[in-house]
């Protein structure tokens, strides 16, 4: 179990959200009110696009197995760079070893992926999942997590062409593999994907009882509601985050994303639709 | 703030206490019921004498900045060695950097030292403390913690000759330095020292409100009380621990050490006496 | 490319060979005269059996990604333990990430494995090799090296029953996979395997131009040749090492193992035979 | 002994010099032709000013104890940022522990400092040097190197007001302390200092046999000499580096800085003058 956030808006210094908010991601690494695990100290990652809407431009990654709360380099980097679209993640390992190649986000060319939750009995399902990955992609898998394996399944199924359909197919494939191996409710999680232009965030679990997911309120609405709140002024009108739990207790600032939903966030704003709901 | 344990008895595999008890030290690193901080994830250390009662024989150290809960080498080492007298420590850093040289226990020749608590405003007092250290010892200080500085003050004042008197003088010196710099209640903590034959453990704070300290009940008594408890049988009659908090909820197993007390544990068993109590 | 040593004899403190000889393994990590790479600074590992000839008894592992030359814990551990049969390895990474799960030796139950050399274009061959691994063993693979994949192939082919036949079949399988993928001369290396009773060391490459391998001279012979050499006296009559390059320049101390040979070392001493030589 | 480079010019991606040149700093970390030690694998650091000539603006630091040649984050960061004035350093530790707080460059407010070389018998001189540091600065010293101690001596003596005079006085003080303790030739090295506007680089040793130091030729001259050399075109007319050894074998590209010299590099270009030469 982990905590993550995805930001889209004008270029922003990640430390604003990662270090400085009331329940910043680094604060959540030590104490997560809504998390399944209280402590998320098994490494972290920051992935950022230098500019947005540059087709094919790859994000940069800074990942480490040190707990986020004491990593001095994380503080330096998060205060030094600016990015219009970034992912940040703190990990609570569910089994796979704690090593840099198992830290989120994962990257393939210009695509990034991160996950909160777990594929149940992944040890059992892993071989079948890897066999299903496109052989041409196989050698790009560098770590040993369930999350990265799911990412490569989705890439195999056309993530770059139709992210929502590819994620749906990848999840269904894991559920099929799980069923064949008698794994109950194999998929659990919230997932974020981006190509540097759009963020897709999925809340889904086989048991329809997924980890929490929230998106922030429209910034102009929020600024109008709290005209005296200085800390909101640093955000532009289009700034928006999707997060595994709220970054502050400010009433109205964070809205829960429903179960079995995909959120889509880009220059045109935020929208959401049903994802893998039974007909 | 930190958590620690000190063991004396027949040669024992440290994992028994460090990994396998109900509230083992590694369990406490993630969740410490009595600790000032819940999480003690800023490194750990294990220091052990290969044999006991060998005058001048130095302990071995295994220290790392990784959280104790996920360090695979800690599991391997703690299961592989045996020692009749060992210290184990998990750290929650109070300011000085998280680096191996700041992990407890500290070692000087055949002496080991560890600490839970903090010297208040150590940044302010540090220079005066270091100036007071014997110049011949100065270059042996490898880290930057308050704990190691206090250890070297005590060594300066004759720790090897009279540990109780030397610790008392070192603490009084810090209180003197603190008073001169208007630092309120400068000393806080529990401290453990050993020479490979005897363990001295101190519970003391200037404000007389120290971190908790416990010693285990006499093992023969405990085994008689719980004749059916298999997990007590691995301990010999003289086995004893001093710990910052109980390793189990077993009624009667752990007895609190009073404020302003020094515990002494050796081949002759456990005893305690008043330490730095006002006349 | 890497450097390694395997020791068999009376219980010995590993530091004797790992730290203290003229060309100790740690010295070779900074400067290897015979190595393909001069520097082997990409992590290290020590694996040791607490006792020998205890069927089914698993070895302990201490592995780290820090360069061996500065790891303080390696010095502490290598001086603190004793073992009658141990492996030590320093790594120069050939591609797979530098992480603890990629450090040698690898362990499966009571078996240990290490490797110097490389499977050429492993990225290309990896998927086919993993597919060939027994599905029941698949989830025990924790890292991403060619070496560990070969170990699991050999386990699949009966390493525990007939190590020489299983290693031969595993190597032939890699050569078959390589041929199918047009990889020239896919196998290169020296390999060491042990079950805690016997050490098998293989020198083999498809091109018949393998990395160097040496075994030490019979210790009684060596002690008779150099009766005044104090540093030989710490070894018992049966002490023997197999190494990727000599640990000292002492004439006669190390004898090269021929190309395409397997060395066998156990309580009955050292012997060698042809391995995978063309008929 | 270490290797370092300091860059001044238009904003440049550090990877250009740190990773991509023929003898880039990372290449030198594995194999330094002119270095006292061949391998500089004991950590590295990158310090950069986001903009130049902004009085009081502090540099960012990215420092790690991993060897520079395999640190993936170093590659990501060095390719992601841009800076008009940066320092990069690879360390070969001469005694003080390998830990992040001992990695160069060191920072105090908007000042940066790095060093190649060593203060001889620093263990002996350390206490006297630290006593001489301004008590108000003392608690800002976070590591335990000779280099950082010298930096704080220079800060004590007015580095911010007159860097050349302060460095001269700090070096003379170390020579005085060394003489009192019978340390022969205590100072050895090349030193770089910056405030974000100017770089001062010193080549000096008590024995007048200092580590090498070079500055690059004027870029317009170089581009005129090699009009067909594409890789020079990425540099602006004012781009200049000062380095412990040349980054390429290009004839004429690097000019040695004489013994007992200070180099000054800023918007007005490069100049040098005698430093601590006997009258």
CSV table of N, CA and C in Angstrom, one decimal, chain A residues 6 19 22 40 53 72 76 91 120 148 153 157 161-162 170-171 175 184 188 194 200 211-212 222 228 253 262 271 274:
chain,number,residue,atom,x,y,z
A,6,UNK,N,-0.9,13.2,-8.3
A,6,UNK,CA,-0.6,13.5,-9.7
A,6,UNK,C,-1.0,15.0,-9.9
A,19,UNK,N,6.0,18.6,-0.1
A,19,UNK,CA,6.6,18.8,1.2
A,19,UNK,C,5.8,19.8,2.0
A,22,UNK,N,-0.4,20.8,4.3
A,22,UNK,CA,-0.8,20.2,5.6
A,22,UNK,C,-0.5,18.7,5.7
A,40,UNK,N,4.5,4.8,5.2
A,40,UNK,CA,4.9,4.5,3.8
A,40,UNK,C,6.4,4.9,3.7
A,53,UNK,N,2.6,18.7,-23.0
A,53,UNK,CA,2.1,18.8,-24.4
A,53,UNK,C,3.2,18.8,-25.4
A,72,UNK,N,17.4,13.9,2.0
A,72,UNK,CA,17.7,15.3,1.8
A,72,UNK,C,17.7,15.7,0.3
A,76,UNK,N,15.9,18.8,-1.9
A,76,UNK,CA,16.6,19.7,-2.8
A,76,UNK,C,16.0,19.6,-4.2
A,91,UNK,N,6.1,4.6,-0.9
A,91,UNK,CA,5.8,3.2,-1.0
A,91,UNK,C,5.7,2.6,0.4
A,120,UNK,N,-3.4,-9.3,-5.5
A,120,UNK,CA,-3.3,-10.4,-4.5
A,120,UNK,C,-2.6,-11.6,-5.0
A,148,UNK,N,4.5,-2.8,-11.9
A,148,UNK,CA,5.2,-2.7,-13.1
A,148,UNK,C,4.7,-3.7,-14.1
A,153,UNK,N,1.6,-5.1,-19.0
A,153,UNK,CA,0.4,-5.7,-19.7
A,153,UNK,C,-0.4,-4.6,-20.4
A,157,UNK,N,-1.3,-4.2,-24.4
A,157,UNK,CA,-2.7,-4.1,-24.9
A,157,UNK,C,-3.1,-2.7,-25.5
A,161,UNK,N,-2.3,3.8,-27.4
A,161,UNK,CA,-3.4,4.2,-28.3
A,161,UNK,C,-4.7,4.5,-27.6
A,162,UNK,N,-5.1,3.7,-26.7
A,162,UNK,CA,-6.3,3.9,-26.0
A,162,UNK,C,-6.1,3.5,-24.5
A,170,UNK,N,-6.1,-5.1,-19.4
A,170,UNK,CA,-5.0,-5.6,-18.5
A,170,UNK,C,-5.6,-6.0,-17.2
A,171,UNK,N,-6.5,-5.3,-16.6
A,171,UNK,CA,-7.1,-5.7,-15.4
A,171,UNK,C,-8.0,-6.9,-15.5
A,175,UNK,N,-7.6,-10.6,-13.7
A,175,UNK,CA,-8.7,-11.2,-13.1
A,175,UNK,C,-8.9,-12.6,-13.7
A,184,UNK,N,-8.8,-15.1,-4.9
A,184,UNK,CA,-10.0,-14.3,-4.8
A,184,UNK,C,-9.7,-12.8,-4.9
A,188,UNK,N,-6.7,-4.8,-6.8
A,188,UNK,CA,-7.0,-3.8,-5.8
A,188,UNK,C,-6.2,-2.6,-6.1
A,194,UNK,N,0.2,8.6,-17.4
A,194,UNK,CA,0.3,9.8,-18.2
A,194,UNK,C,1.2,9.7,-19.3
A,200,UNK,N,-4.6,9.9,-16.7
A,200,UNK,CA,-5.7,9.1,-16.4
A,200,UNK,C,-5.5,8.4,-15.1
A,211,UNK,N,-9.1,1.2,-2.7
A,211,UNK,CA,-8.4,2.3,-2.0
A,211,UNK,C,-9.0,3.6,-2.4
A,212,UNK,N,-8.9,4.6,-1.5
A,212,UNK,CA,-9.5,5.9,-1.7
A,212,UNK,C,-8.8,6.6,-2.8
A,222,UNK,N,-12.4,27.3,-5.8
A,222,UNK,CA,-11.8,27.2,-4.4
A,222,UNK,C,-11.3,28.6,-4.0
A,228,UNK,N,-9.5,34.8,1.1
A,228,UNK,CA,-8.4,35.3,2.0
A,228,UNK,C,-7.3,34.3,2.2
A,253,UNK,N,-12.3,21.2,-0.5
A,253,UNK,CA,-11.1,21.2,-1.4
A,253,UNK,C,-10.9,19.9,-2.2
A,262,UNK,N,-12.9,6.1,-13.9
A,262,UNK,CA,-11.6,6.7,-14.4
A,262,UNK,C,-11.7,8.2,-14.5
A,271,UNK,N,-12.6,15.5,-15.8
A,271,UNK,CA,-13.8,14.8,-16.0
A,271,UNK,C,-13.7,13.4,-15.6
A,274,UNK,N,-17.5,6.1,-15.8
A,274,UNK,CA,-17.5,4.8,-15.2
A,274,UNK,C,-16.4,3.9,-15.9
